[in-house]
Each structure stands twice: as structure tokens, then as C-alpha cells.
Amino acid sequence: MSDTKKPAAKVSLYPVSAAIWRNQNQKGVFYSVTFERSFKDDAGKWQTSSSFNASDLLLVAKVADQAHSEIYKLRANDRNGEHSDEEAA
């Protein structure tokens, strides 16, 4: 994935978020998801990590559930010809 590609959608429950990526290959369109956790470092600067604490795991599960639901909506839009590259929020 390139730096200029934007996610098709994002879901978040602070500090955990998921980016949903629309991909296409010879078999058709498919979606993948990346998860990250936001935190402030010792200098007060915002950072992200793909590593999660035990206390984050319930939020990871809830964000995964929301991402799953969002992918079903995106697939329905794809079937109805409503895909837009600017759906990222």
C-alpha cells in the first residue's frame, strides 16, 4: 500500500482505531483492515502502535466488530455501484 492511498473507511474507539482498505485483484474487490493504538510519548507527542496492552483487547474486539459491519456496508455499496474513493473519514 502506498503512502497516498486513503482508507475506504475508519472506525475508532479511543485509543484503538481500524482503517479499512479497499483492494482489487484479478478475482475482484476485497477489503483488509489494519489496527492501531494511539498514545502520547514522554515528550507529549502523539504516536501510534500496532501493539496492544491487555486493557486494550476488549476495545480491539469492539473495533473489529465495527470494522466487520462497515465492510458489509462497503460491499453493499460496491454491489450497488456506489463506490467512491473519497469515502474516507
PDB file of N, CA and C in Angstrom:
ATOM      1  N   MET A   1       0.845  -1.160   0.000  1.00  0.00           N
ATOM      2  CA  MET A   1       0.000   0.000   0.000  1.00  0.00           C
ATOM      3  C   MET A   1       0.892   1.224   0.000  1.00  0.00           C
ATOM      4  N   SER A   2       0.544   2.222  -0.785  1.00  0.00           N
ATOM      5  CA  SER A   2       1.364   3.420  -0.890  1.00  0.00           C
ATOM      6  C   SER A   2       0.953   4.441   0.155  1.00  0.00           C
ATOM      7  N   ASP A   3       1.806   5.454   0.347  1.00  0.00           N
ATOM      8  CA  ASP A   3       1.524   6.495   1.326  1.00  0.00           C
ATOM      9  C   ASP A   3       0.352   7.370   0.901  1.00  0.00           C
ATOM     10  N   THR A   4       0.021   7.419  -0.390  1.00  0.00           N
ATOM     11  CA  THR A   4      -1.042   8.284  -0.872  1.00  0.00           C
ATOM     12  C   THR A   4      -2.405   7.610  -0.848  1.00  0.00           C
ATOM     13  N   LYS A   5      -2.445   6.312  -0.669  1.00  0.00           N
ATOM     14  CA  LYS A   5      -3.719   5.599  -0.623  1.00  0.00           C
ATOM     15  C   LYS A   5      -4.430   5.902   0.687  1.00  0.00           C
ATOM     16  N   LYS A   6      -5.726   6.220   0.583  1.00  0.00           N
ATOM     17  CA  LYS A   6      -6.521   6.504   1.770  1.00  0.00           C
ATOM     18  C   LYS A   6      -7.434   5.325   2.055  1.00  0.00           C
ATOM     19  N   PRO A   7      -7.725   5.106   3.337  1.00  0.00           N
ATOM     20  CA  PRO A   7      -8.637   4.008   3.666  1.00  0.00           C
ATOM     21  C   PRO A   7     -10.040   4.287   3.131  1.00  0.00           C
ATOM     22  N   ALA A   8     -10.763   3.223   2.834  1.00  0.00           N
ATOM     23  CA  ALA A   8     -12.150   3.347   2.390  1.00  0.00           C
ATOM     24  C   ALA A   8     -13.027   3.806   3.540  1.00  0.00           C
ATOM     25  N   ALA A   9     -12.635   3.456   4.771  1.00  0.00           N
ATOM     26  CA  ALA A   9     -13.373   3.861   5.970  1.00  0.00           C
ATOM     27  C   ALA A   9     -12.469   3.702   7.183  1.00  0.00           C
ATOM     28  N   LYS A  10     -12.848   4.352   8.265  1.00  0.00           N
ATOM     29  CA  LYS A  10     -12.141   4.209   9.533  1.00  0.00           C
ATOM     30  C   LYS A  10     -13.172   4.076  10.640  1.00  0.00           C
ATOM     31  N   VAL A  11     -12.856   3.284  11.641  1.00  0.00           N
ATOM     32  CA  VAL A  11     -13.666   3.188  12.854  1.00  0.00           C
ATOM     33  C   VAL A  11     -12.732   3.316  14.048  1.00  0.00           C
ATOM     34  N   SER A  12     -13.251   3.883  15.138  1.00  0.00           N
ATOM     35  CA  SER A  12     -12.375   4.154  16.265  1.00  0.00           C
ATOM     36  C   SER A  12     -13.141   4.162  17.579  1.00  0.00           C
ATOM     37  N   LEU A  13     -12.529   3.607  18.582  1.00  0.00           N
ATOM     38  CA  LEU A  13     -12.923   3.745  19.984  1.00  0.00           C
ATOM     39  C   LEU A  13     -11.623   4.050  20.718  1.00  0.00           C
ATOM     40  N   TYR A  14     -11.411   5.314  21.062  1.00  0.00           N
ATOM     41  CA  TYR A  14     -10.142   5.757  21.606  1.00  0.00           C
ATOM     42  C   TYR A  14      -9.667   4.828  22.714  1.00  0.00           C
ATOM     43  N   PRO A  15      -8.417   4.416  22.647  1.00  0.00           N
ATOM     44  CA  PRO A  15      -7.331   4.790  21.749  1.00  0.00           C
ATOM     45  C   PRO A  15      -7.120   3.845  20.570  1.00  0.00           C
ATOM     46  N   VAL A  16      -8.063   2.942  20.315  1.00  0.00           N
ATOM     47  CA  VAL A  16      -7.906   1.943  19.257  1.00  0.00           C
ATOM     48  C   VAL A  16      -8.689   2.366  18.025  1.00  0.00           C
ATOM     49  N   SER A  17      -8.068   2.222  16.859  1.00  0.00           N
ATOM     50  CA  SER A  17      -8.767   2.528  15.613  1.00  0.00           C
ATOM     51  C   SER A  17      -8.417   1.484  14.559  1.00  0.00           C
ATOM     52  N   ALA A  18      -9.284   1.422  13.558  1.00  0.00           N
ATOM     53  CA  ALA A  18      -9.086   0.492  12.443  1.00  0.00           C
ATOM     54  C   ALA A  18      -9.267   1.259  11.148  1.00  0.00           C
ATOM     55  N   ALA A  19      -8.388   1.003  10.199  1.00  0.00           N
ATOM     56  CA  ALA A  19      -8.515   1.537   8.844  1.00  0.00           C
ATOM     57  C   ALA A  19      -8.913   0.372   7.946  1.00  0.00           C
ATOM     58  N   ILE A  20      -9.929   0.611   7.126  1.00  0.00           N
ATOM     59  CA  ILE A  20     -10.430  -0.415   6.214  1.00  0.00           C
ATOM     60  C   ILE A  20      -9.957  -0.051   4.814  1.00  0.00           C
ATOM     61  N   TRP A  21      -9.245  -0.972   4.199  1.00  0.00           N
ATOM     62  CA  TRP A  21      -8.615  -0.730   2.901  1.00  0.00           C
ATOM     63  C   TRP A  21      -9.332  -1.492   1.802  1.00  0.00           C
ATOM     64  N   ARG A  22      -9.669  -0.788   0.736  1.00  0.00           N
ATOM     65  CA  ARG A  22     -10.296  -1.410  -0.436  1.00  0.00           C
ATOM     66  C   ARG A  22      -9.174  -1.837  -1.380  1.00  0.00           C
ATOM     67  N   ASN A  23      -9.190  -3.085  -1.754  1.00  0.00           N
ATOM     68  CA  ASN A  23      -8.168  -3.645  -2.638  1.00  0.00           C
ATOM     69  C   ASN A  23      -8.849  -4.343  -3.804  1.00  0.00           C
ATOM     70  N   GLN A  24      -8.113  -4.478  -4.890  1.00  0.00           N
ATOM     71  CA  GLN A  24      -8.662  -5.181  -6.041  1.00  0.00           C
ATOM     72  C   GLN A  24      -7.569  -6.027  -6.667  1.00  0.00           C
ATOM     73  N   ASN A  25      -7.962  -7.239  -7.051  1.00  0.00           N
ATOM     74  CA  ASN A  25      -7.059  -8.110  -7.790  1.00  0.00           C
ATOM     75  C   ASN A  25      -7.845  -8.763  -8.917  1.00  0.00           C
ATOM     76  N   GLN A  26      -7.255  -9.739  -9.578  1.00  0.00           N
ATOM     77  CA  GLN A  26      -7.913 -10.387 -10.711  1.00  0.00           C
ATOM     78  C   GLN A  26      -9.213 -11.082 -10.317  1.00  0.00           C
ATOM     79  N   LYS A  27      -9.374 -11.417  -9.039  1.00  0.00           N
ATOM     80  CA  LYS A  27     -10.600 -12.068  -8.569  1.00  0.00           C
ATOM     81  C   LYS A  27     -11.692 -11.073  -8.186  1.00  0.00           C
ATOM     82  N   GLY A  28     -11.343  -9.798  -8.047  1.00  0.00           N
ATOM     83  CA  GLY A  28     -12.330  -8.781  -7.695  1.00  0.00           C
ATOM     84  C   GLY A  28     -11.889  -7.924  -6.524  1.00  0.00           C
ATOM     85  N   VAL A  29     -12.860  -7.271  -5.921  1.00  0.00           N
ATOM     86  CA  VAL A  29     -12.614  -6.353  -4.807  1.00  0.00           C
ATOM     87  C   VAL A  29     -12.628  -7.125  -3.495  1.00  0.00           C
ATOM     88  N   PHE A  30     -11.702  -6.765  -2.603  1.00  0.00           N
ATOM     89  CA  PHE A  30     -11.714  -7.312  -1.252  1.00  0.00           C
ATOM     90  C   PHE A  30     -11.252  -6.226  -0.295  1.00  0.00           C
ATOM     91  N   TYR A  31     -11.559  -6.408   0.969  1.00  0.00           N
ATOM     92  CA  TYR A  31     -11.213  -5.421   1.992  1.00  0.00           C
ATOM     93  C   TYR A  31     -10.280  -6.039   3.022  1.00  0.00           C
ATOM     94  N   SER A  32      -9.362  -5.239   3.510  1.00  0.00           N
ATOM     95  CA  SER A  32      -8.478  -5.651   4.592  1.00  0.00           C
ATOM     96  C   SER A  32      -8.512  -4.565   5.663  1.00  0.00           C
ATOM     97  N   VAL A  33      -8.057  -4.911   6.856  1.00  0.00           N
ATOM     98  CA  VAL A  33      -8.149  -4.000   7.987  1.00  0.00           C
ATOM     99  C   VAL A  33      -6.808  -3.942   8.710  1.00  0.00           C
ATOM    100  N   THR A  34      -6.409  -2.733   9.075  1.00  0.00           N
ATOM    101  CA  THR A  34      -5.246  -2.553   9.936  1.00  0.00           C
ATOM    102  C   THR A  34      -5.713  -1.878  11.222  1.00  0.00           C
ATOM    103  N   PHE A  35      -5.119  -2.281  12.340  1.00  0.00           N
ATOM    104  CA  PHE A  35      -5.478  -1.745  13.646  1.00  0.00           C
ATOM    105  C   PHE A  35      -4.292  -0.981  14.214  1.00  0.00           C
ATOM    106  N   GLU A  36      -4.598   0.075  14.982  1.00  0.00           N
ATOM    107  CA  GLU A  36      -3.531   0.793  15.674  1.00  0.00           C
ATOM    108  C   GLU A  36      -4.050   1.385  16.976  1.00  0.00           C
ATOM    109  N   ARG A  37      -3.110   1.639  17.862  1.00  0.00           N
ATOM    110  CA  ARG A  37      -3.399   2.262  19.154  1.00  0.00           C
ATOM    111  C   ARG A  37      -2.653   3.581  19.208  1.00  0.00           C
ATOM    112  N   SER A  38      -3.338   4.646  19.590  1.00  0.00           N
ATOM    113  CA  SER A  38      -2.728   5.970  19.728  1.00  0.00           C
ATOM    114  C   SER A  38      -2.305   6.188  21.176  1.00  0.00           C
ATOM    115  N   PHE A  39      -1.190   6.889  21.349  1.00  0.00           N
ATOM    116  CA  PHE A  39      -0.721   7.224  22.689  1.00  0.00           C
ATOM    117  C   PHE A  39       0.214   8.415  22.599  1.00  0.00           C
ATOM    118  N   LYS A  40       0.402   9.088  23.723  1.00  0.00           N
ATOM    119  CA  LYS A  40       1.363  10.187  23.803  1.00  0.00           C
ATOM    120  C   LYS A  40       2.660   9.653  24.389  1.00  0.00           C
ATOM    121  N   ASP A  41       3.773  10.030  23.748  1.00  0.00           N
ATOM    122  CA  ASP A  41       5.072   9.612  24.271  1.00  0.00           C
ATOM    123  C   ASP A  41       5.486  10.513  25.432  1.00  0.00           C
ATOM    124  N   ASP A  42       6.675  10.279  25.971  1.00  0.00           N
ATOM    125  CA  ASP A  42       7.154  11.039  27.128  1.00  0.00           C
ATOM    126  C   ASP A  42       7.279  12.525  26.830  1.00  0.00           C
ATOM    127  N   ALA A  43       7.456  12.887  25.563  1.00  0.00           N
ATOM    128  CA  ALA A  43       7.566  14.295  25.165  1.00  0.00           C
ATOM    129  C   ALA A  43       6.206  14.918  24.879  1.00  0.00           C
ATOM    130  N   GLY A  44       5.142  14.130  25.013  1.00  0.00           N
ATOM    131  CA  GLY A  44       3.802  14.644  24.764  1.00  0.00           C
ATOM    132  C   GLY A  44       3.388  14.619  23.308  1.00  0.00           C
ATOM    133  N   LYS A  45       4.179  13.952  22.466  1.00  0.00           N
ATOM    134  CA  LYS A  45       3.879  13.860  21.033  1.00  0.00           C
ATOM    135  C   LYS A  45       3.052  12.608  20.768  1.00  0.00           C
ATOM    136  N   TRP A  46       2.023  12.744  19.917  1.00  0.00           N
ATOM    137  CA  TRP A  46       1.171  11.599  19.584  1.00  0.00           C
ATOM    138  C   TRP A  46       1.928  10.591  18.737  1.00  0.00           C
ATOM    139  N   GLN A  47       1.785   9.324  19.098  1.00  0.00           N
ATOM    140  CA  GLN A  47       2.401   8.212  18.393  1.00  0.00           C
ATOM    141  C   GLN A  47       1.332   7.149  18.152  1.00  0.00           C
ATOM    142  N   THR A  48       1.640   6.198  17.275  1.00  0.00           N
ATOM    143  CA  THR A  48       0.753   5.059  17.083  1.00  0.00           C
ATOM    144  C   THR A  48       1.568   3.774  17.177  1.00  0.00           C
ATOM    145  N   SER A  49       0.865   2.710  17.512  1.00  0.00           N
ATOM    146  CA  SER A  49       1.497   1.408  17.635  1.00  0.00           C
ATOM    147  C   SER A  49       0.528   0.337  17.157  1.00  0.00           C
ATOM    148  N   SER A  50       1.071  -0.750  16.649  1.00  0.00           N
ATOM    149  CA  SER A  50       0.233  -1.889  16.289  1.00  0.00           C
ATOM    150  C   SER A  50       0.295  -2.957  17.383  1.00  0.00           C
ATOM    151  N   SER A  51       0.813  -2.566  18.541  1.00  0.00           N
ATOM    152  CA  SER A  51       0.918  -3.433  19.703  1.00  0.00           C
ATOM    153  C   SER A  51      -0.141  -2.992  20.709  1.00  0.00           C
ATOM    154  N   PHE A  52      -0.773  -3.957  21.390  1.00  0.00           N
ATOM    155  CA  PHE A  52      -1.878  -3.638  22.273  1.00  0.00           C
ATOM    156  C   PHE A  52      -1.645  -4.195  23.658  1.00  0.00           C
ATOM    157  N   ASN A  53      -2.044  -3.430  24.671  1.00  0.00           N
ATOM    158  CA  ASN A  53      -1.987  -3.865  26.057  1.00  0.00           C
ATOM    159  C   ASN A  53      -3.194  -4.756  26.348  1.00  0.00           C
ATOM    160  N   ALA A  54      -3.121  -5.506  27.426  1.00  0.00           N
ATOM    161  CA  ALA A  54      -4.250  -6.343  27.820  1.00  0.00           C
ATOM    162  C   ALA A  54      -5.512  -5.507  27.994  1.00  0.00           C
ATOM    163  N   SER A  55      -5.359  -4.305  28.510  1.00  0.00           N
ATOM    164  CA  SER A  55      -6.532  -3.445  28.734  1.00  0.00           C
ATOM    165  C   SER A  55      -7.125  -2.917  27.424  1.00  0.00           C
ATOM    166  N   ASP A  56      -6.406  -3.036  26.312  1.00  0.00           N
ATOM    167  CA  ASP A  56      -6.910  -2.601  25.002  1.00  0.00           C
ATOM    168  C   ASP A  56      -7.714  -3.684  24.290  1.00  0.00           C
ATOM    169  N   LEU A  57      -7.604  -4.916  24.721  1.00  0.00           N
ATOM    170  CA  LEU A  57      -8.127  -6.026  23.926  1.00  0.00           C
ATOM    171  C   LEU A  57      -9.633  -6.007  23.732  1.00  0.00           C
ATOM    172  N   LEU A  58     -10.395  -5.597  24.732  1.00  0.00           N
ATOM    173  CA  LEU A  58     -11.838  -5.504  24.547  1.00  0.00           C
ATOM    174  C   LEU A  58     -12.172  -4.438  23.503  1.00  0.00           C
ATOM    175  N   LEU A  59     -11.436  -3.312  23.526  1.00  0.00           N
ATOM    176  CA  LEU A  59     -11.644  -2.272  22.514  1.00  0.00           C
ATOM    177  C   LEU A  59     -11.254  -2.777  21.128  1.00  0.00           C
ATOM    178  N   VAL A  60     -10.179  -3.547  21.035  1.00  0.00           N
ATOM    179  CA  VAL A  60      -9.780  -4.132  19.749  1.00  0.00           C
ATOM    180  C   VAL A  60     -10.924  -4.995  19.213  1.00  0.00           C
ATOM    181  N   ALA A  61     -11.508  -5.806  20.071  1.00  0.00           N
ATOM    182  CA  ALA A  61     -12.615  -6.672  19.655  1.00  0.00           C
ATOM    183  C   ALA A  61     -13.815  -5.847  19.199  1.00  0.00           C
ATOM    184  N   LYS A  62     -14.140  -4.786  19.915  1.00  0.00           N
ATOM    185  CA  LYS A  62     -15.279  -3.939  19.548  1.00  0.00           C
ATOM    186  C   LYS A  62     -15.010  -3.199  18.242  1.00  0.00           C
ATOM    187  N   VAL A  63     -13.800  -2.703  18.069  1.00  0.00           N
ATOM    188  CA  VAL A  63     -13.450  -2.016  16.822  1.00  0.00           C
ATOM    189  C   VAL A  63     -13.460  -3.021  15.667  1.00  0.00           C
ATOM    190  N   ALA A  64     -12.998  -4.234  15.905  1.00  0.00           N
ATOM    191  CA  ALA A  64     -13.039  -5.273  14.868  1.00  0.00           C
ATOM    192  C   ALA A  64     -14.485  -5.560  14.468  1.00  0.00           C
ATOM    193  N   ASP A  65     -15.385  -5.615  15.439  1.00  0.00           N
ATOM    194  CA  ASP A  65     -16.796  -5.842  15.144  1.00  0.00           C
ATOM    195  C   ASP A  65     -17.360  -4.687  14.303  1.00  0.00           C
ATOM    196  N   GLN A  66     -17.025  -3.461  14.661  1.00  0.00           N
ATOM    197  CA  GLN A  66     -17.486  -2.299  13.885  1.00  0.00           C
ATOM    198  C   GLN A  66     -16.895  -2.317  12.475  1.00  0.00           C
ATOM    199  N   ALA A  67     -15.629  -2.706  12.360  1.00  0.00           N
ATOM    200  CA  ALA A  67     -14.993  -2.784  11.041  1.00  0.00           C
ATOM    201  C   ALA A  67     -15.679  -3.847  10.186  1.00  0.00           C
ATOM    202  N   HIS A  68     -16.020  -4.970  10.785  1.00  0.00           N
ATOM    203  CA  HIS A  68     -16.725  -6.036  10.084  1.00  0.00           C
ATOM    204  C   HIS A  68     -18.051  -5.512   9.530  1.00  0.00           C
ATOM    205  N   SER A  69     -18.815  -4.801  10.348  1.00  0.00           N
ATOM    206  CA  SER A  69     -20.093  -4.226   9.905  1.00  0.00           C
ATOM    207  C   SER A  69     -19.881  -3.203   8.794  1.00  0.00           C
ATOM    208  N   GLU A  70     -18.840  -2.391   8.918  1.00  0.00           N
ATOM    209  CA  GLU A  70     -18.564  -1.371   7.906  1.00  0.00           C
ATOM    210  C   GLU A  70     -18.193  -2.014   6.571  1.00  0.00           C
ATOM    211  N   ILE A  71     -17.458  -3.108   6.610  1.00  0.00           N
ATOM    212  CA  ILE A  71     -17.099  -3.818   5.376  1.00  0.00           C
ATOM    213  C   ILE A  71     -18.351  -4.341   4.679  1.00  0.00           C
ATOM    214  N   TYR A  72     -19.331  -4.826   5.435  1.00  0.00           N
ATOM    215  CA  TYR A  72     -20.583  -5.273   4.813  1.00  0.00           C
ATOM    216  C   TYR A  72     -21.288  -4.122   4.119  1.00  0.00           C
ATOM    217  N   LYS A  73     -21.254  -2.925   4.728  1.00  0.00           N
ATOM    218  CA  LYS A  73     -21.846  -1.741   4.088  1.00  0.00           C
ATOM    219  C   LYS A  73     -21.086  -1.381   2.811  1.00  0.00           C
ATOM    220  N   LEU A  74     -19.765  -1.427   2.871  1.00  0.00           N
ATOM    221  CA  LEU A  74     -18.946  -1.103   1.699  1.00  0.00           C
ATOM    222  C   LEU A  74     -19.204  -2.094   0.566  1.00  0.00           C
ATOM    223  N   ARG A  75     -19.325  -3.373   0.902  1.00  0.00           N
ATOM    224  CA  ARG A  75     -19.618  -4.390  -0.116  1.00  0.00           C
ATOM    225  C   ARG A  75     -20.984  -4.134  -0.748  1.00  0.00           C
ATOM    226  N   ALA A  76     -21.963  -3.746   0.057  1.00  0.00           N
ATOM    227  CA  ALA A  76     -23.293  -3.435  -0.475  1.00  0.00           C
ATOM    228  C   ALA A  76     -23.211  -2.237  -1.419  1.00  0.00           C
ATOM    229  N   ASN A  77     -22.431  -1.239  -1.036  1.00  0.00           N
ATOM    230  CA  ASN A  77     -22.240  -0.079  -1.919  1.00  0.00           C
ATOM    231  C   ASN A  77     -21.561  -0.490  -3.220  1.00  0.00           C
ATOM    232  N   ASP A  78     -20.586  -1.384  -3.123  1.00  0.00           N
ATOM    233  CA  ASP A  78     -19.905  -1.876  -4.325  1.00  0.00           C
ATOM    234  C   ASP A  78     -20.902  -2.571  -5.246  1.00  0.00           C
ATOM    235  N   ARG A  79     -21.767  -3.406  -4.682  1.00  0.00           N
ATOM    236  CA  ARG A  79     -22.768  -4.115  -5.491  1.00  0.00           C
ATOM    237  C   ARG A  79     -23.745  -3.147  -6.150  1.00  0.00           C
ATOM    238  N   ASN A  80     -24.031  -2.034  -5.470  1.00  0.00           N
ATOM    239  CA  ASN A  80     -24.975  -1.041  -5.997  1.00  0.00           C
ATOM    240  C   ASN A  80     -24.285   0.026  -6.841  1.00  0.00           C
ATOM    241  N   GLY A  81     -22.985  -0.131  -7.076  1.00  0.00           N
ATOM    242  CA  GLY A  81     -22.245   0.826  -7.899  1.00  0.00           C
ATOM    243  C   GLY A  81     -22.047   2.169  -7.247  1.00  0.00           C
ATOM    244  N   GLU A  82     -22.015   2.195  -5.909  1.00  0.00           N
ATOM    245  CA  GLU A  82     -21.895   3.461  -5.186  1.00  0.00           C
ATOM    246  C   GLU A  82     -20.498   3.710  -4.644  1.00  0.00           C
ATOM    247  N   HIS A  83     -19.497   2.988  -5.132  1.00  0.00           N
ATOM    248  CA  HIS A  83     -18.135   3.148  -4.616  1.00  0.00           C
ATOM    249  C   HIS A  83     -17.611   4.536  -4.933  1.00  0.00           C
ATOM    250  N   SER A  84     -16.941   5.134  -3.933  1.00  0.00           N
ATOM    251  CA  SER A  84     -16.283   6.427  -4.109  1.00  0.00           C
ATOM    252  C   SER A  84     -14.953   6.388  -3.379  1.00  0.00           C
ATOM    253  N   ASP A  85     -13.892   6.871  -4.015  1.00  0.00           N
ATOM    254  CA  ASP A  85     -12.579   6.900  -3.375  1.00  0.00           C
ATOM    255  C   ASP A  85     -12.519   7.930  -2.259  1.00  0.00           C
ATOM    256  N   GLU A  86     -13.489   8.816  -2.161  1.00  0.00           N
ATOM    257  CA  GLU A  86     -13.466   9.868  -1.156  1.00  0.00           C
ATOM    258  C   GLU A  86     -14.316   9.523   0.071  1.00  0.00           C
ATOM    259  N   GLU A  87     -14.625   8.239   0.286  1.00  0.00           N
ATOM    260  CA  GLU A  87     -15.440   7.842   1.420  1.00  0.00           C
ATOM    261  C   GLU A  87     -14.669   7.859   2.739  1.00  0.00           C
ATOM    262  N   ALA A  88     -13.363   8.060   2.687  1.00  0.00           N
ATOM    263  CA  ALA A  88     -12.559   8.036   3.909  1.00  0.00           C
ATOM    264  C   ALA A  88     -12.985   9.156   4.838  1.00  0.00           C
ATOM    265  N   ALA A  89     -13.058   8.827   6.099  1.00  0.00           N
ATOM    266  CA  ALA A  89     -13.440   9.845   7.089  1.00  0.00           C
ATOM    267  C   ALA A  89     -12.377   9.996   8.128  1.00  0.00           C
TER     268      ALA A  89
END
